[in-house]
Amino acid sequence: MLILNKTTGVFSKPSRRKPYEFLRSFNFHPGKLFLHKLVLGIETSCDDTAAAVVDETGNVLGEAIHSQTEVHLKTGGIVPPVAQQLHRENIQRIVQEALSASKVSPSELSAIATTVKPGLALSLGVGLSFSLQLVDQLKKPFIPIHHMEAHALTIRLLNKVEFPFLVLLISGGHCLLALVRGVSDFLLLGKSLDIAPGDMLDKVARRLSLIKHPECFTMSGGKAIEHLAKQGNKLHFAIKPPMQRAKNCDFSFSGLQHVIDKIIMQKEKEEGLQRGQVLSSAAHVAAAVQHTTACHVAERTHRAILFCQQRRLLSPSNAVLVVSGGVASNLYIRKALEIVTNATQCTLLCPPPRLCTDNGIMIAWNGIERLRAGVGVLHNTEGIRYEPKCPLGVDISEEVGEAAIRVPQLKMEI
């Protein structure tokens, strides 16, 4: 955990002059009146530099994003110092583009909201440093945002979802199930005990050298797996979903990755290929790993729904499961979850794909939610910290495990 102050030197800050000149570049007609609260959201927790202006009715007035995907594809993964440098190079332009598109003068903002936890330390630092200078220049309230809370509440920007609801957050860096009882009130039911599903799928894609596949070379690892899986047989390899004996809501993906690695090595031997060459059976591997991941995620989510229903933590007549995060854009995994929600009389809601991945809109909206609730709005930013690792809510996963709920087997015919 790092404290940001004038003497830390943990990360270099842009000169104080830059934000001042940047703010002076806005020249909007005076007298324009905004009747609603307006929040600028800034997101730099991983490898996307994003910003957006959102009002309290959910209107997205302006947004901008710079993706680093192409750069990190070449290095085979995210290199934190590279991500940090790209954030530094792009953050001022992205914030300026979002504000310009919104036709909102910086002085008209109600607050500035920025991701401060969890994420890559070097990336978080860039967003926080820039935001604190804006806050200082504009004399506006600052709203520090928990990245996973923002993902969880994004659905309320688009749908009238009342508390409580269940959320499954699945991405390249996270995998968790939580009950959302309020803007800052979360009960953690289960989480990944090792790596996240998106990370695992990316590693399998790299191991399969899908960047060399003619149909996949421009895609991220997860997208390449989903695309290629359509051409493969999900049952070609006999792979059991992880943690079948553990009657809790935790996840595990490292064991599955190890099993897939062994399969790839065996197929390379059989086909007489060197590591780095694309297998003729790559589509079968992609289909198998995607199907096994979907079954594992669906089973753990099924147990979470049953737990909440038994404990009367969800509305018996209007239970909602929200699925968000980058992996939530995988349509195969969504279909597996649809089978679960149909069997449990729940409503499945997913933000559109562009709001499932990291974006500035979800940060600005979380700022709006907190501003309306009067929760976590700071008028003094002295000693504000960014936290690369930070749990979500109150952990009741042990209680879930002790309940040892048996999950009926569902046919995953997708």
mmCIF file of C-alpha atoms in Angstrom:
data_model
loop_
_atom_site.group_PDB
_atom_site.id
_atom_site.type_symbol
_atom_site.label_atom_id
_atom_site.label_comp_id
_atom_site.label_asym_id
_atom_site.label_seq_id
_atom_site.Cartn_x
_atom_site.Cartn_y
_atom_site.Cartn_z
ATOM 1 C CA MET A 1 0.000 0.000 0.000
ATOM 2 C CA LEU A 2 1.540 3.293 -1.049
ATOM 3 C CA ILE A 3 0.793 6.760 0.240
ATOM 4 C CA LEU A 4 0.766 9.566 -2.245
ATOM 5 C CA ASN A 5 2.197 12.839 -0.974
ATOM 6 C CA LYS A 6 4.563 15.508 -2.190
ATOM 7 C CA THR A 7 7.697 13.675 -1.099
ATOM 8 C CA THR A 8 7.041 10.008 -1.894
ATOM 9 C CA GLY A 9 8.624 9.886 -5.329
ATOM 10 C CA VAL A 10 6.887 6.542 -5.822
ATOM 11 C CA PHE A 11 5.791 7.613 -9.281
ATOM 12 C CA SER A 12 6.571 10.735 -11.214
ATOM 13 C CA LYS A 13 3.820 13.291 -11.494
ATOM 14 C CA PRO A 14 3.051 15.489 -14.485
ATOM 15 C CA SER A 15 4.070 19.079 -13.844
ATOM 16 C CA ARG A 16 1.479 21.166 -12.022
ATOM 17 C CA ARG A 17 1.520 23.521 -14.964
ATOM 18 C CA LYS A 18 0.105 20.977 -17.419
ATOM 19 C CA PRO A 19 -3.321 20.482 -15.846
ATOM 20 C CA TYR A 20 -3.644 24.267 -15.474
ATOM 21 C CA GLU A 21 -2.992 24.818 -19.201
ATOM 22 C CA PHE A 22 -5.239 21.878 -20.010
ATOM 23 C CA LEU A 23 -8.118 23.420 -18.021
ATOM 24 C CA ARG A 24 -7.627 26.805 -19.634
ATOM 25 C CA SER A 25 -8.143 25.214 -23.056
ATOM 26 C CA PHE A 26 -11.878 24.924 -22.351
ATOM 27 C CA ASN A 27 -13.864 27.843 -23.646
ATOM 28 C CA PHE A 28 -17.580 27.090 -23.361
ATOM 29 C CA HIS A 29 -20.336 29.648 -23.628
ATOM 30 C CA PRO A 30 -21.158 31.067 -20.198
ATOM 31 C CA GLY A 31 -24.630 30.667 -18.804
ATOM 32 C CA LYS A 32 -25.185 27.046 -19.838
ATOM 33 C CA LEU A 33 -27.050 25.479 -16.938
ATOM 34 C CA PHE A 34 -26.786 21.816 -15.935
ATOM 35 C CA LEU A 35 -29.629 20.847 -13.604
ATOM 36 C CA HIS A 36 -28.142 17.476 -12.663
ATOM 37 C CA LYS A 37 -25.058 16.378 -10.789
ATOM 38 C CA LEU A 38 -22.129 15.759 -13.144
ATOM 39 C CA VAL A 39 -19.187 13.460 -12.418
ATOM 40 C CA LEU A 40 -15.965 12.966 -14.337
ATOM 41 C CA GLY A 41 -14.758 9.374 -14.011
ATOM 42 C CA ILE A 42 -11.126 8.362 -14.611
ATOM 43 C CA GLU A 43 -9.969 4.737 -14.965
ATOM 44 C CA THR A 44 -6.334 3.531 -15.165
ATOM 45 C CA SER A 45 -6.358 0.372 -13.035
ATOM 46 C CA CYS A 46 -4.817 -1.913 -15.664
ATOM 47 C CA ASP A 47 -4.132 -1.337 -19.366
ATOM 48 C CA ASP A 48 -6.910 0.981 -20.526
ATOM 49 C CA THR A 49 -6.822 4.755 -20.063
ATOM 50 C CA ALA A 50 -10.445 5.848 -19.893
ATOM 51 C CA ALA A 51 -12.551 8.830 -18.892
ATOM 52 C CA ALA A 52 -16.225 9.773 -19.041
ATOM 53 C CA VAL A 53 -18.697 12.396 -17.883
ATOM 54 C CA VAL A 54 -22.018 11.056 -16.594
ATOM 55 C CA ASP A 55 -24.979 12.856 -15.032
ATOM 56 C CA GLU A 56 -27.175 11.598 -12.205
ATOM 57 C CA THR A 57 -29.916 10.416 -14.545
ATOM 58 C CA GLY A 58 -27.472 8.026 -16.219
ATOM 59 C CA ASN A 59 -26.830 10.043 -19.350
ATOM 60 C CA VAL A 60 -23.310 9.542 -20.704
ATOM 61 C CA LEU A 61 -22.412 13.032 -21.877
ATOM 62 C CA GLY A 62 -18.921 12.243 -23.129
ATOM 63 C CA GLU A 63 -16.376 9.443 -23.045
ATOM 64 C CA ALA A 64 -12.960 8.527 -24.380
ATOM 65 C CA ILE A 65 -10.691 5.510 -24.074
ATOM 66 C CA HIS A 66 -7.201 4.518 -25.143
ATOM 67 C CA SER A 67 -6.626 0.762 -25.332
ATOM 68 C CA GLN A 68 -3.150 -0.700 -24.926
ATOM 69 C CA THR A 69 -4.193 -4.136 -26.229
ATOM 70 C CA GLU A 70 -2.088 -4.050 -29.416
ATOM 71 C CA VAL A 71 1.067 -3.142 -27.501
ATOM 72 C CA HIS A 72 0.608 -5.879 -24.899
ATOM 73 C CA LEU A 73 -0.255 -8.485 -27.554
ATOM 74 C CA LYS A 74 3.282 -8.050 -28.907
ATOM 75 C CA THR A 75 4.857 -8.646 -25.480
ATOM 76 C CA GLY A 76 2.608 -11.639 -24.696
ATOM 77 C CA GLY A 77 1.103 -9.977 -21.628
ATOM 78 C CA ILE A 78 0.839 -6.725 -19.676
ATOM 79 C CA VAL A 79 4.210 -5.290 -18.630
ATOM 80 C CA PRO A 80 3.417 -2.870 -15.748
ATOM 81 C CA PRO A 81 6.102 -0.224 -16.515
ATOM 82 C CA VAL A 82 4.982 -0.166 -20.170
ATOM 83 C CA ALA A 83 1.341 0.208 -19.101
ATOM 84 C CA GLN A 84 2.349 3.011 -16.726
ATOM 85 C CA GLN A 85 4.178 4.927 -19.460
ATOM 86 C CA LEU A 86 1.271 4.599 -21.891
ATOM 87 C CA HIS A 87 -1.137 5.878 -19.222
ATOM 88 C CA ARG A 88 1.145 8.890 -18.653
ATOM 89 C CA GLU A 89 1.293 9.628 -22.366
ATOM 90 C CA ASN A 90 -2.468 9.432 -22.896
ATOM 91 C CA ILE A 91 -4.332 10.417 -19.714
ATOM 92 C CA GLN A 92 -4.465 14.172 -20.335
ATOM 93 C CA ARG A 93 -5.670 13.709 -23.920
ATOM 94 C CA ILE A 94 -8.321 11.155 -22.914
ATOM 95 C CA VAL A 95 -9.719 13.322 -20.105
ATOM 96 C CA GLN A 96 -9.740 16.333 -22.404
ATOM 97 C CA GLU A 97 -11.566 14.371 -25.136
ATOM 98 C CA ALA A 98 -14.207 13.141 -22.677
ATOM 99 C CA LEU A 99 -14.816 16.654 -21.348
ATOM 100 C CA SER A 100 -14.882 18.183 -24.842
ATOM 101 C CA ALA A 101 -17.390 15.582 -26.055
ATOM 102 C CA SER A 102 -19.605 16.249 -23.039
ATOM 103 C CA LYS A 103 -19.711 20.031 -23.649
ATOM 104 C CA VAL A 104 -19.227 20.348 -19.887
ATOM 105 C CA SER A 105 -16.799 22.910 -18.545
ATOM 106 C CA PRO A 106 -14.547 21.468 -15.805
ATOM 107 C CA SER A 107 -15.895 24.119 -13.438
ATOM 108 C CA GLU A 108 -19.408 22.673 -13.860
ATOM 109 C CA LEU A 109 -18.413 19.235 -12.550
ATOM 110 C CA SER A 110 -19.893 18.168 -9.219
ATOM 111 C CA ALA A 111 -16.979 15.830 -8.430
ATOM 112 C CA ILE A 112 -14.136 13.777 -9.868
ATOM 113 C CA ALA A 113 -14.177 10.004 -9.333
ATOM 114 C CA THR A 114 -11.107 7.840 -9.930
ATOM 115 C CA THR A 115 -10.212 4.176 -9.533
ATOM 116 C CA VAL A 116 -7.810 3.818 -6.605
ATOM 117 C CA LYS A 117 -8.169 0.074 -5.876
ATOM 118 C CA PRO A 118 -7.504 -2.717 -6.756
ATOM 119 C CA GLY A 119 -5.248 -2.921 -9.822
ATOM 120 C CA LEU A 120 -1.677 -2.572 -11.036
ATOM 121 C CA ALA A 121 0.168 -0.229 -8.673
ATOM 122 C CA LEU A 122 2.002 1.662 -11.411
ATOM 123 C CA SER A 123 -1.185 2.141 -13.415
ATOM 124 C CA LEU A 124 -3.328 3.213 -10.459
ATOM 125 C CA GLY A 125 -0.666 5.744 -9.523
ATOM 126 C CA VAL A 126 -0.918 7.590 -12.825
ATOM 127 C CA GLY A 127 -4.687 8.044 -12.575
ATOM 128 C CA LEU A 128 -4.577 9.093 -8.945
ATOM 129 C CA SER A 129 -1.744 11.583 -9.452
ATOM 130 C CA PHE A 130 -3.478 13.251 -12.389
ATOM 131 C CA SER A 131 -6.868 13.299 -10.648
ATOM 132 C CA LEU A 132 -5.554 14.873 -7.465
ATOM 133 C CA GLN A 133 -4.063 17.713 -9.465
ATOM 134 C CA LEU A 134 -7.396 18.285 -11.214
ATOM 135 C CA VAL A 135 -9.186 18.233 -7.859
ATOM 136 C CA ASP A 136 -6.674 20.720 -6.482
ATOM 137 C CA GLN A 137 -7.028 23.060 -9.470
ATOM 138 C CA LEU A 138 -10.827 22.890 -9.636
ATOM 139 C CA LYS A 139 -11.522 22.751 -5.884
ATOM 140 C CA LYS A 140 -13.959 19.864 -6.413
ATOM 141 C CA PRO A 141 -14.799 16.879 -4.182
ATOM 142 C CA PHE A 142 -12.858 13.686 -4.884
ATOM 143 C CA ILE A 143 -14.497 10.248 -4.898
ATOM 144 C CA PRO A 144 -12.089 7.283 -4.666
ATOM 145 C CA ILE A 145 -13.553 4.246 -6.447
ATOM 146 C CA HIS A 146 -13.208 0.503 -5.831
ATOM 147 C CA HIS A 147 -12.853 -0.990 -9.316
ATOM 148 C CA MET A 148 -14.942 -4.095 -8.558
ATOM 149 C CA GLU A 149 -17.739 -2.094 -6.902
ATOM 150 C CA ALA A 150 -17.902 -0.002 -10.077
ATOM 151 C CA HIS A 151 -18.269 -3.120 -12.241
ATOM 152 C CA ALA A 152 -20.990 -4.419 -9.906
ATOM 153 C CA LEU A 153 -23.077 -1.244 -10.007
ATOM 154 C CA THR A 154 -22.760 -0.502 -13.743
ATOM 155 C CA ILE A 155 -26.009 -2.376 -14.392
ATOM 156 C CA ARG A 156 -27.933 0.294 -12.426
ATOM 157 C CA LEU A 157 -26.919 2.848 -15.051
ATOM 158 C CA LEU A 158 -28.980 0.905 -17.590
ATOM 159 C CA ASN A 159 -31.661 -0.982 -15.639
ATOM 160 C CA LYS A 160 -33.820 -0.281 -12.609
ATOM 161 C CA VAL A 161 -32.155 -2.889 -10.421
ATOM 162 C CA GLU A 162 -33.021 -2.590 -6.759
ATOM 163 C CA PHE A 163 -30.849 -3.784 -3.875
ATOM 164 C CA PRO A 164 -30.146 -6.537 -3.008
ATOM 165 C CA PHE A 165 -28.903 -8.447 -6.048
ATOM 166 C CA LEU A 166 -26.263 -11.078 -6.716
ATOM 167 C CA VAL A 167 -23.239 -10.199 -8.839
ATOM 168 C CA LEU A 168 -20.680 -12.379 -10.588
ATOM 169 C CA LEU A 169 -17.577 -10.444 -11.602
ATOM 170 C CA ILE A 170 -15.343 -12.324 -14.021
ATOM 171 C CA SER A 171 -12.377 -10.702 -15.728
ATOM 172 C CA GLY A 172 -8.685 -11.004 -16.464
ATOM 173 C CA GLY A 173 -7.782 -10.012 -12.928
ATOM 174 C CA HIS A 174 -10.755 -11.065 -10.801
ATOM 175 C CA CYS A 175 -13.383 -13.714 -10.248
ATOM 176 C CA LEU A 176 -15.862 -13.340 -7.413
ATOM 177 C CA LEU A 177 -19.465 -13.731 -6.308
ATOM 178 C CA ALA A 178 -21.008 -11.129 -4.034
ATOM 179 C CA LEU A 179 -24.358 -10.033 -2.707
ATOM 180 C CA VAL A 180 -24.851 -6.304 -3.321
ATOM 181 C CA ARG A 181 -26.973 -4.794 -0.528
ATOM 182 C CA GLY A 182 -26.174 -1.130 -1.131
ATOM 183 C CA VAL A 183 -23.863 1.335 -2.854
ATOM 184 C CA SER A 184 -21.002 0.354 -0.529
ATOM 185 C CA ASP A 185 -22.497 -2.725 1.153
ATOM 186 C CA PHE A 186 -21.214 -6.032 -0.246
ATOM 187 C CA LEU A 187 -21.129 -9.600 1.108
ATOM 188 C CA LEU A 188 -18.414 -11.699 -0.540
ATOM 189 C CA LEU A 189 -19.670 -15.261 -1.116
ATOM 190 C CA GLY A 190 -16.682 -16.665 -3.002
ATOM 191 C CA LYS A 191 -13.617 -15.753 -5.026
ATOM 192 C CA SER A 192 -10.839 -17.333 -7.072
ATOM 193 C CA LEU A 193 -8.262 -19.044 -4.881
ATOM 194 C CA ASP A 194 -5.542 -18.610 -7.492
ATOM 195 C CA ILE A 195 -5.769 -16.971 -10.927
ATOM 196 C CA ALA A 196 -8.676 -15.293 -12.693
ATOM 197 C CA PRO A 197 -10.486 -16.954 -15.625
ATOM 198 C CA GLY A 198 -9.495 -14.240 -18.087
ATOM 199 C CA ASP A 199 -5.852 -14.621 -17.105
ATOM 200 C CA MET A 200 -6.090 -18.399 -17.530
ATOM 201 C CA LEU A 201 -7.728 -18.116 -20.977
ATOM 202 C CA ASP A 202 -5.064 -15.621 -22.068
ATOM 203 C CA LYS A 203 -2.308 -18.010 -20.959
ATOM 204 C CA VAL A 204 -3.903 -20.925 -22.815
ATOM 205 C CA ALA A 205 -4.157 -18.753 -25.943
ATOM 206 C CA ARG A 206 -0.469 -17.863 -25.643
ATOM 207 C CA ARG A 207 0.468 -21.505 -25.088
ATOM 208 C CA LEU A 208 -1.503 -22.392 -28.239
ATOM 209 C CA SER A 209 0.318 -19.570 -30.092
ATOM 210 C CA LEU A 210 -3.011 -18.241 -31.361
ATOM 211 C CA ILE A 211 -1.327 -14.952 -32.240
ATOM 212 C CA LYS A 212 0.087 -16.949 -35.187
ATOM 213 C CA HIS A 213 -3.335 -18.280 -36.182
ATOM 214 C CA PRO A 214 -4.614 -16.488 -39.322
ATOM 215 C CA GLU A 215 -8.066 -15.884 -37.787
ATOM 216 C CA CYS A 216 -6.895 -14.812 -34.324
ATOM 217 C CA PHE A 217 -3.736 -12.717 -34.655
ATOM 218 C CA THR A 218 -5.531 -9.410 -33.948
ATOM 219 C CA MET A 219 -7.555 -10.752 -30.995
ATOM 220 C CA SER A 220 -6.874 -10.789 -27.278
ATOM 221 C CA GLY A 221 -6.365 -14.250 -25.784
ATOM 222 C CA GLY A 222 -9.893 -14.628 -24.444
ATOM 223 C CA LYS A 223 -11.490 -13.454 -27.696
ATOM 224 C CA ALA A 224 -9.280 -15.830 -29.687
ATOM 225 C CA ILE A 225 -10.333 -18.780 -27.506
ATOM 226 C CA GLU A 226 -14.032 -17.897 -27.902
ATOM 227 C CA HIS A 227 -13.693 -17.487 -31.670
ATOM 228 C CA LEU A 228 -11.755 -20.697 -32.247
ATOM 229 C CA ALA A 229 -13.917 -22.735 -29.857
ATOM 230 C CA LYS A 230 -16.844 -22.416 -32.288
ATOM 231 C CA GLN A 231 -14.930 -24.662 -34.691
ATOM 232 C CA GLY A 232 -13.967 -27.275 -32.097
ATOM 233 C CA ASN A 233 -15.506 -30.198 -30.217
ATOM 234 C CA LYS A 234 -15.874 -29.333 -26.526
ATOM 235 C CA LEU A 235 -15.934 -33.048 -25.605
ATOM 236 C CA HIS A 236 -12.869 -34.021 -27.646
ATOM 237 C CA PHE A 237 -10.827 -34.070 -24.416
ATOM 238 C CA ALA A 238 -12.194 -35.463 -21.149
ATOM 239 C CA ILE A 239 -11.663 -32.671 -18.630
ATOM 240 C CA LYS A 240 -13.433 -32.448 -15.295
ATOM 241 C CA PRO A 241 -14.398 -29.041 -13.883
ATOM 242 C CA PRO A 242 -12.274 -27.984 -10.872
ATOM 243 C CA MET A 243 -13.285 -28.237 -7.195
ATOM 244 C CA GLN A 244 -16.220 -30.584 -7.662
ATOM 245 C CA ARG A 245 -15.920 -31.896 -4.093
ATOM 246 C CA ALA A 246 -15.752 -28.455 -2.481
ATOM 247 C CA LYS A 247 -19.298 -27.357 -1.653
ATOM 248 C CA ASN A 248 -18.562 -23.638 -1.543
ATOM 249 C CA CYS A 249 -18.586 -20.722 -3.982
ATOM 250 C CA ASP A 250 -14.829 -20.332 -4.458
ATOM 251 C CA PHE A 251 -13.186 -20.791 -7.848
ATOM 252 C CA SER A 252 -9.907 -22.243 -9.090
ATOM 253 C CA PHE A 253 -8.406 -22.024 -12.572
ATOM 254 C CA SER A 254 -4.688 -22.807 -12.178
ATOM 255 C CA GLY A 255 -5.307 -26.570 -12.074
ATOM 256 C CA LEU A 256 -7.346 -26.377 -15.275
ATOM 257 C CA GLN A 257 -4.534 -24.440 -16.929
ATOM 258 C CA HIS A 258 -2.061 -27.160 -15.868
ATOM 259 C CA VAL A 259 -4.299 -29.886 -17.352
ATOM 260 C CA ILE A 260 -4.575 -27.971 -20.634
ATOM 261 C CA ASP A 261 -0.788 -27.462 -20.726
ATOM 262 C CA LYS A 262 -0.293 -31.219 -20.443
ATOM 263 C CA ILE A 263 -2.811 -31.856 -23.248
ATOM 264 C CA ILE A 264 -1.042 -29.347 -25.508
ATOM 265 C CA MET A 265 2.357 -30.923 -24.819
ATOM 266 C CA GLN A 266 0.977 -34.359 -25.649
ATOM 267 C CA LYS A 267 -0.627 -33.139 -28.887
ATOM 268 C CA GLU A 268 2.605 -31.386 -29.906
ATOM 269 C CA LYS A 269 4.416 -34.714 -29.520
ATOM 270 C CA GLU A 270 1.766 -36.542 -31.523
ATOM 271 C CA GLU A 271 1.813 -33.967 -34.328
ATOM 272 C CA GLY A 272 5.604 -33.598 -34.306
ATOM 273 C CA LEU A 273 5.420 -29.867 -33.629
ATOM 274 C CA GLN A 274 7.759 -27.570 -31.714
ATOM 275 C CA ARG A 275 6.447 -25.268 -28.992
ATOM 276 C CA GLY A 276 5.205 -22.117 -30.714
ATOM 277 C CA GLN A 277 3.657 -23.874 -33.694
ATOM 278 C CA VAL A 278 -0.138 -23.966 -34.014
ATOM 279 C CA LEU A 279 -1.744 -27.360 -33.357
ATOM 280 C CA SER A 280 -4.204 -28.807 -35.855
ATOM 281 C CA SER A 281 -6.376 -29.577 -32.811
ATOM 282 C CA ALA A 282 -6.180 -26.023 -31.397
ATOM 283 C CA ALA A 283 -9.928 -25.493 -31.906
ATOM 284 C CA HIS A 284 -10.724 -28.629 -29.864
ATOM 285 C CA VAL A 285 -8.470 -27.387 -27.038
ATOM 286 C CA ALA A 286 -10.148 -23.958 -27.135
ATOM 287 C CA ALA A 287 -13.625 -25.522 -27.062
ATOM 288 C CA ALA A 288 -12.696 -27.813 -24.162
ATOM 289 C CA VAL A 289 -11.157 -25.111 -21.976
ATOM 290 C CA GLN A 290 -14.042 -22.720 -22.640
ATOM 291 C CA HIS A 291 -16.678 -25.371 -21.866
ATOM 292 C CA THR A 292 -14.932 -26.489 -18.665
ATOM 293 C CA THR A 293 -14.572 -22.881 -17.519
ATOM 294 C CA ALA A 294 -18.258 -22.219 -18.234
ATOM 295 C CA CYS A 295 -19.347 -25.330 -16.292
ATOM 296 C CA HIS A 296 -17.163 -24.414 -13.301
ATOM 297 C CA VAL A 297 -18.409 -20.810 -13.194
ATOM 298 C CA ALA A 298 -22.032 -21.924 -13.641
ATOM 299 C CA GLU A 299 -21.890 -24.489 -10.841
ATOM 300 C CA ARG A 300 -20.374 -22.069 -8.297
ATOM 301 C CA THR A 301 -22.895 -19.394 -9.278
ATOM 302 C CA HIS A 302 -25.751 -21.894 -8.961
ATOM 303 C CA ARG A 303 -24.678 -22.625 -5.377
ATOM 304 C CA ALA A 304 -24.487 -18.891 -4.588
ATOM 305 C CA ILE A 305 -28.065 -18.396 -5.815
ATOM 306 C CA LEU A 306 -29.317 -21.356 -3.757
ATOM 307 C CA PHE A 307 -27.482 -20.065 -0.667
ATOM 308 C CA CYS A 308 -29.017 -16.604 -1.014
ATOM 309 C CA GLN A 309 -32.475 -18.061 -1.622
ATOM 310 C CA GLN A 310 -32.260 -20.373 1.404
ATOM 311 C CA ARG A 311 -31.073 -17.511 3.643
ATOM 312 C CA ARG A 312 -33.685 -15.168 2.168
ATOM 313 C CA LEU A 313 -30.973 -12.738 1.116
ATOM 314 C CA LEU A 314 -32.575 -12.232 -2.301
ATOM 315 C CA SER A 315 -36.126 -11.262 -3.189
ATOM 316 C CA PRO A 316 -38.134 -14.492 -3.637
ATOM 317 C CA SER A 317 -40.158 -12.933 -6.470
ATOM 318 C CA ASN A 318 -37.563 -10.769 -8.178
ATOM 319 C CA ALA A 319 -34.087 -12.310 -7.740
ATOM 320 C CA VAL A 320 -31.459 -10.835 -10.046
ATOM 321 C CA LEU A 321 -28.015 -12.105 -11.074
ATOM 322 C CA VAL A 322 -25.764 -9.487 -12.639
ATOM 323 C CA VAL A 323 -22.724 -10.694 -14.581
ATOM 324 C CA SER A 324 -20.022 -8.170 -15.405
ATOM 325 C CA GLY A 325 -16.296 -7.894 -16.117
ATOM 326 C CA GLY A 326 -14.361 -8.623 -19.295
ATOM 327 C CA VAL A 327 -15.078 -12.375 -19.371
ATOM 328 C CA ALA A 328 -18.813 -11.617 -19.085
ATOM 329 C CA SER A 329 -18.685 -10.653 -22.759
ATOM 330 C CA ASN A 330 -18.011 -14.332 -23.589
ATOM 331 C CA LEU A 331 -21.376 -15.440 -24.992
ATOM 332 C CA TYR A 332 -20.758 -19.139 -24.332
ATOM 333 C CA ILE A 333 -20.239 -18.504 -20.618
ATOM 334 C CA ARG A 334 -23.323 -16.260 -20.596
ATOM 335 C CA LYS A 335 -25.410 -19.088 -22.072
ATOM 336 C CA ALA A 336 -24.208 -21.452 -19.349
ATOM 337 C CA LEU A 337 -25.311 -18.903 -16.753
ATOM 338 C CA GLU A 338 -28.677 -18.527 -18.495
ATOM 339 C CA ILE A 339 -29.262 -22.247 -17.920
ATOM 340 C CA VAL A 340 -28.622 -21.680 -14.197
ATOM 341 C CA THR A 341 -30.870 -18.618 -13.896
ATOM 342 C CA ASN A 342 -33.679 -20.367 -15.781
ATOM 343 C CA ALA A 343 -33.454 -23.297 -13.357
ATOM 344 C CA THR A 344 -33.534 -21.016 -10.292
ATOM 345 C CA GLN A 345 -36.174 -18.503 -11.484
ATOM 346 C CA CYS A 346 -33.677 -15.654 -11.511
ATOM 347 C CA THR A 347 -33.293 -12.798 -13.948
ATOM 348 C CA LEU A 348 -29.889 -12.644 -15.657
ATOM 349 C CA LEU A 349 -28.650 -9.150 -16.505
ATOM 350 C CA CYS A 350 -25.397 -8.261 -18.243
ATOM 351 C CA PRO A 351 -24.158 -4.826 -19.247
ATOM 352 C CA PRO A 352 -23.389 -4.504 -22.967
ATOM 353 C CA PRO A 353 -19.886 -5.777 -23.878
ATOM 354 C CA ARG A 354 -18.356 -2.293 -24.043
ATOM 355 C CA LEU A 355 -19.360 -1.712 -20.402
ATOM 356 C CA CYS A 356 -18.168 -5.147 -19.264
ATOM 357 C CA THR A 357 -14.542 -4.292 -19.927
ATOM 358 C CA ASP A 358 -12.782 -1.453 -18.099
ATOM 359 C CA ASN A 359 -14.191 1.973 -18.950
ATOM 360 C CA GLY A 360 -14.597 5.462 -17.578
ATOM 361 C CA ILE A 361 -18.404 5.342 -17.624
ATOM 362 C CA MET A 362 -18.611 2.816 -14.780
ATOM 363 C CA ILE A 363 -16.255 4.925 -12.666
ATOM 364 C CA ALA A 364 -18.252 8.111 -13.251
ATOM 365 C CA TRP A 365 -21.511 6.270 -12.531
ATOM 366 C CA ASN A 366 -20.118 4.854 -9.288
ATOM 367 C CA GLY A 367 -19.195 8.410 -8.417
ATOM 368 C CA ILE A 368 -22.809 9.466 -9.072
ATOM 369 C CA GLU A 369 -24.099 6.615 -6.873
ATOM 370 C CA ARG A 370 -21.785 7.639 -4.031
ATOM 371 C CA LEU A 371 -22.542 11.330 -4.452
ATOM 372 C CA ARG A 372 -26.292 10.669 -4.199
ATOM 373 C CA ALA A 373 -25.839 8.378 -1.184
ATOM 374 C CA GLY A 374 -23.339 10.728 0.469
ATOM 375 C CA VAL A 375 -20.836 7.879 0.822
ATOM 376 C CA GLY A 376 -17.083 8.250 0.348
ATOM 377 C CA VAL A 377 -17.087 11.816 -0.984
ATOM 378 C CA LEU A 378 -13.858 13.526 0.095
ATOM 379 C CA HIS A 379 -13.335 17.255 0.457
ATOM 380 C CA ASN A 380 -9.800 16.756 1.765
ATOM 381 C CA THR A 381 -7.486 14.453 -0.217
ATOM 382 C CA GLU A 382 -4.483 14.594 2.098
ATOM 383 C CA GLY A 383 -2.999 11.120 2.543
ATOM 384 C CA ILE A 384 -5.199 9.490 -0.082
ATOM 385 C CA ARG A 385 -3.838 6.080 -1.064
ATOM 386 C CA TYR A 386 -4.049 3.642 -3.902
ATOM 387 C CA GLU A 387 -4.299 -0.022 -3.010
ATOM 388 C CA PRO A 388 -3.158 -2.625 -5.564
ATOM 389 C CA LYS A 389 -4.836 -5.366 -3.530
ATOM 390 C CA CYS A 390 -8.127 -4.734 -1.811
ATOM 391 C CA PRO A 391 -10.917 -7.164 -0.854
ATOM 392 C CA LEU A 392 -14.532 -6.518 -1.735
ATOM 393 C CA GLY A 393 -16.985 -6.120 1.140
ATOM 394 C CA VAL A 394 -17.439 -8.476 4.089
ATOM 395 C CA ASP A 395 -16.203 -12.017 3.449
ATOM 396 C CA ILE A 396 -18.811 -14.646 4.387
ATOM 397 C CA SER A 397 -17.366 -17.397 2.170
ATOM 398 C CA GLU A 398 -16.705 -19.633 5.191
ATOM 399 C CA GLU A 399 -20.378 -19.476 6.101
ATOM 400 C CA VAL A 400 -21.242 -20.436 2.528
ATOM 401 C CA GLY A 401 -18.876 -23.405 2.715
ATOM 402 C CA GLU A 402 -20.329 -24.535 6.050
ATOM 403 C CA ALA A 403 -23.806 -24.577 4.489
ATOM 404 C CA ALA A 404 -22.439 -27.266 2.089
ATOM 405 C CA ILE A 405 -25.291 -26.830 -0.390
ATOM 406 C CA ARG A 406 -25.621 -29.610 -2.953
ATOM 407 C CA VAL A 407 -26.124 -28.294 -6.475
ATOM 408 C CA PRO A 408 -28.405 -30.320 -8.788
ATOM 409 C CA GLN A 409 -26.691 -31.242 -12.043
ATOM 410 C CA LEU A 410 -27.902 -29.268 -15.026
ATOM 411 C CA LYS A 411 -27.464 -30.225 -18.677
ATOM 412 C CA MET A 412 -25.070 -27.728 -20.201
ATOM 413 C CA GLU A 413 -26.387 -27.993 -23.740
ATOM 414 C CA ILE A 414 -24.969 -24.846 -25.275
#
